[in-house]
Amino acid sequence: MQNQDPQRKAPGRPRIFDRDKALETALQMFWRYGYEGTSVAQLVGAIGITPPSFYAAFGSKEALYRETIGSYLKKYSNFVTRALASGLPVRESIRAMLYDAAESFSRDGMPRGCMVGSGNLRVGEESNTVADLLTDIRTKTTQLVEGRMRRAIEEGELPAAVDAHALAVFMACIIQGMSVQAIDQTPLAVLKQTADLALLAFDQARKLGEGQAAGAVVLSTSH
């Protein structure tokens, strides 16, 4: 019987595919480089699987992207729903939302900005379904903010003359703008100053609404 070479190693076990880890790797790549800036070849290389295994696990690049967006919203971008459902007064909930957004966009060791807010605002025709997905998420987020404004009006925190839709769109513009500025390496402290300025605009909108309401009262009592 021939002796076995002591230096020869027994065959190792095949590497187990960690789908959650692969999903996080893809999320980070899409977040940093965008949908069109990330190729299947790059994803396959970063995850460490073969192309057939990639398609077997995720179906397609777009399907994987949609899955990473869902993961991103749960893990990294829940600041809107968290702030608006906090039970805080409307101004404090808006402040929390803006401050949390600034911090979310500026995490150390993470891609800068918002994967949804700044991702694929302009894409080729072949990626229209991805653009539509992001547009839908941004629209629904604005609607959540508008809903909080309308509830504040109903509960007397804001005067009825305040335009809830316009104010919600304004806040969405601030958040999306902070995302772009974060990508451009604007410091967190400056982003928070931007949030403070947005709150001043919120205060002004409330004052204007109160003034309009007072003017209506004067008008109604002058007859």
Coordinates of C-alpha atoms in Angstrom, one line a residue:
M1 CA 0.0 0.0 0.0
Q2 CA 1.4 3.3 -1.1
N3 CA 1.9 5.9 1.7
Q4 CA 0.0 9.2 1.3
D5 CA 1.9 12.4 0.9
P6 CA 1.7 14.1 4.4
Q7 CA 1.8 17.5 2.6
R8 CA -1.2 16.7 0.5
K9 CA -4.4 18.3 1.9
A10 CA -7.8 16.6 1.8
P11 CA -10.2 18.2 -0.5
G12 CA -11.9 21.2 1.2
R13 CA -15.6 21.6 1.4
P14 CA -17.2 23.6 -1.3
R15 CA -17.8 27.2 -0.2
I16 CA -21.3 27.9 1.0
F17 CA -23.1 30.7 -0.7
D18 CA -24.2 33.3 1.8
R19 CA -27.1 35.0 0.1
D20 CA -27.5 37.7 2.8
K21 CA -23.9 38.7 2.5
A22 CA -24.1 38.7 -1.3
L23 CA -27.1 40.9 -1.1
E24 CA -25.3 43.4 1.1
T25 CA -22.3 43.4 -1.2
A26 CA -24.6 44.2 -4.2
L27 CA -26.4 46.8 -2.2
Q28 CA -23.2 48.6 -1.4
M29 CA -22.1 48.5 -5.1
F30 CA -25.5 49.8 -6.4
W31 CA -25.5 52.5 -3.7
R32 CA -22.0 53.7 -4.6
Y33 CA -22.1 53.4 -8.4
G34 CA -25.8 53.4 -9.3
Y35 CA -27.7 50.8 -11.4
E36 CA -26.2 51.5 -14.8
G37 CA -22.7 52.1 -13.2
T38 CA -22.7 48.5 -11.8
S39 CA -22.3 45.6 -14.3
V40 CA -23.2 42.0 -13.8
A41 CA -19.5 41.2 -14.2
Q42 CA -18.6 43.5 -11.4
L43 CA -21.3 42.0 -9.2
V44 CA -20.2 38.5 -9.9
G45 CA -16.6 39.3 -9.1
A46 CA -17.5 41.1 -5.9
I47 CA -19.9 38.4 -4.6
G48 CA -17.5 35.7 -5.7
I49 CA -19.8 33.4 -7.7
T50 CA -20.1 32.3 -11.3
P51 CA -22.5 34.0 -13.7
P52 CA -24.8 30.9 -13.8
S53 CA -24.9 30.9 -10.0
F54 CA -25.7 34.6 -10.0
Y55 CA -28.7 34.2 -12.3
A56 CA -29.9 31.2 -10.4
A57 CA -29.7 33.1 -7.1
F58 CA -31.1 36.5 -8.2
G59 CA -32.8 36.0 -11.5
S60 CA -31.4 39.2 -13.2
K61 CA -29.5 42.3 -12.4
E62 CA -32.8 44.3 -12.2
A63 CA -34.3 41.7 -9.9
L64 CA -31.3 41.9 -7.6
Y65 CA -31.4 45.7 -7.7
R66 CA -35.0 45.7 -6.6
E67 CA -34.2 43.4 -3.8
T68 CA -31.3 45.6 -2.6
I69 CA -33.6 48.7 -2.7
G70 CA -36.0 46.9 -0.4
S71 CA -33.1 46.0 1.9
Y72 CA -31.8 49.6 1.8
L73 CA -35.1 51.0 2.8
K74 CA -35.4 48.7 5.8
K75 CA -31.7 49.0 7.0
Y76 CA -30.5 52.4 6.0
S77 CA -33.3 54.7 5.0
N78 CA -36.2 54.3 7.5
F79 CA -35.7 57.8 8.9
V80 CA -38.8 59.2 7.3
T81 CA -41.3 56.6 8.6
R82 CA -39.5 56.5 12.0
A83 CA -39.7 60.3 12.5
L84 CA -43.2 60.7 11.2
A85 CA -44.5 57.9 13.4
S86 CA -42.6 59.1 16.5
G87 CA -45.6 60.8 18.1
L88 CA -43.6 64.0 18.3
P89 CA -45.2 67.4 17.5
V90 CA -45.1 68.1 13.7
R91 CA -42.1 70.5 13.8
E92 CA -40.0 68.1 16.0
S93 CA -40.9 65.2 13.8
I94 CA -39.8 67.1 10.7
R95 CA -36.6 68.2 12.5
A96 CA -35.9 64.5 13.4
M97 CA -36.5 63.5 9.8
L98 CA -34.1 66.0 8.4
Y99 CA -31.4 65.5 10.9
D100 CA -31.6 61.7 10.6
A101 CA -31.4 62.1 6.8
A102 CA -28.2 64.2 7.1
E103 CA -26.7 61.6 9.3
S104 CA -27.8 58.7 7.1
F105 CA -26.2 60.3 4.1
S106 CA -22.9 60.9 5.9
R107 CA -22.1 57.6 7.7
D108 CA -18.4 56.8 8.0
G109 CA -17.4 53.8 5.9
M110 CA -20.6 53.8 3.9
P111 CA -21.5 55.2 0.5
R112 CA -22.5 58.9 0.7
G113 CA -26.0 60.2 -0.1
C114 CA -29.3 58.3 -0.6
M115 CA -29.5 55.3 -2.8
V116 CA -33.1 56.2 -3.8
G117 CA -33.0 60.0 -3.7
S118 CA -29.9 60.4 -5.9
G119 CA -30.0 57.1 -7.8
N120 CA -30.6 57.0 -11.5
L121 CA -32.5 60.3 -11.9
R122 CA -31.6 60.0 -15.6
V123 CA -31.2 56.6 -17.2
G124 CA -31.3 55.0 -20.6
E125 CA -34.5 53.6 -22.0
E126 CA -33.5 50.1 -21.1
S127 CA -33.5 51.1 -17.5
N128 CA -36.8 52.9 -17.4
T129 CA -38.4 50.3 -15.1
V130 CA -35.7 51.0 -12.5
A131 CA -36.2 54.7 -12.8
D132 CA -39.9 54.2 -12.4
L133 CA -39.3 52.2 -9.2
L134 CA -37.2 55.0 -7.7
T135 CA -39.7 57.7 -8.7
D136 CA -42.5 55.7 -7.1
I137 CA -40.6 55.4 -3.9
R138 CA -39.8 59.1 -3.8
T139 CA -43.4 60.0 -4.6
K140 CA -44.7 57.7 -1.8
T141 CA -42.2 59.3 0.7
T142 CA -43.4 62.7 -0.2
Q143 CA -47.0 61.5 0.3
L144 CA -46.0 60.3 3.8
V145 CA -44.7 63.7 4.7
E146 CA -47.8 65.4 3.2
G147 CA -50.0 63.0 5.3
R148 CA -48.2 64.1 8.4
M149 CA -48.7 67.8 7.5
R150 CA -52.4 67.2 6.9
R151 CA -52.8 65.4 10.2
A152 CA -51.1 68.4 11.9
I153 CA -53.7 70.7 10.2
E154 CA -56.5 68.5 11.4
E155 CA -55.2 68.5 15.0
G156 CA -54.6 72.2 15.0
E157 CA -50.8 72.2 15.0
L158 CA -50.8 73.9 11.6
P159 CA -53.3 76.5 10.3
A160 CA -55.7 75.3 7.7
A161 CA -54.3 77.8 5.2
V162 CA -51.0 75.9 5.0
D163 CA -50.5 74.1 1.7
A164 CA -49.6 70.6 3.0
H165 CA -48.6 69.4 -0.5
A166 CA -46.3 72.3 -1.3
L167 CA -44.7 72.0 2.1
A168 CA -44.1 68.3 1.7
V169 CA -42.6 68.7 -1.7
F170 CA -40.3 71.4 -0.3
M171 CA -39.1 69.0 2.4
A172 CA -38.5 66.3 -0.2
C173 CA -36.4 68.8 -2.2
I174 CA -34.3 69.5 0.9
I175 CA -33.7 65.8 1.6
Q176 CA -32.8 65.1 -2.0
G177 CA -30.6 68.1 -2.1
M178 CA -28.8 67.1 1.0
S179 CA -28.2 63.7 -0.6
V180 CA -26.5 65.3 -3.6
Q181 CA -24.4 67.6 -1.3
A182 CA -23.4 64.6 0.9
I183 CA -22.1 62.8 -2.3
D184 CA -20.2 66.0 -3.0
Q185 CA -18.6 65.6 0.5
T186 CA -20.4 68.5 2.2
P187 CA -19.8 68.0 6.0
L188 CA -22.5 66.7 8.2
A189 CA -22.5 69.9 10.2
V190 CA -23.4 71.9 7.1
L191 CA -26.1 69.5 6.2
K192 CA -27.6 70.0 9.6
Q193 CA -27.4 73.8 9.1
T194 CA -29.4 73.2 5.9
A195 CA -32.0 71.3 7.9
D196 CA -32.2 74.2 10.3
L197 CA -32.8 76.6 7.5
A198 CA -35.6 74.3 6.2
L199 CA -37.2 74.5 9.6
L200 CA -37.1 78.3 9.4
A201 CA -39.0 78.0 6.2
F202 CA -41.5 75.6 7.9
D203 CA -42.0 78.2 10.6
Q204 CA -42.5 80.9 8.0
A205 CA -45.1 78.8 6.2
R206 CA -47.0 78.3 9.5
K207 CA -46.9 82.1 10.2
L208 CA -48.2 82.9 6.8
G209 CA -51.0 80.4 7.3
E210 CA -51.8 82.0 10.6
G211 CA -51.8 85.4 9.0
Q212 CA -54.1 84.3 6.2
A213 CA -56.5 82.7 8.8
A214 CA -56.5 85.9 10.9
G215 CA -57.2 88.0 7.7
A216 CA -60.1 85.7 7.0
V217 CA -61.5 86.3 10.5
V218 CA -61.2 90.0 10.1
L219 CA -62.9 89.9 6.8
S220 CA -65.8 87.8 8.1
T221 CA -66.3 90.1 11.1
S222 CA -66.2 93.3 9.1
H223 CA -69.6 92.6 7.5

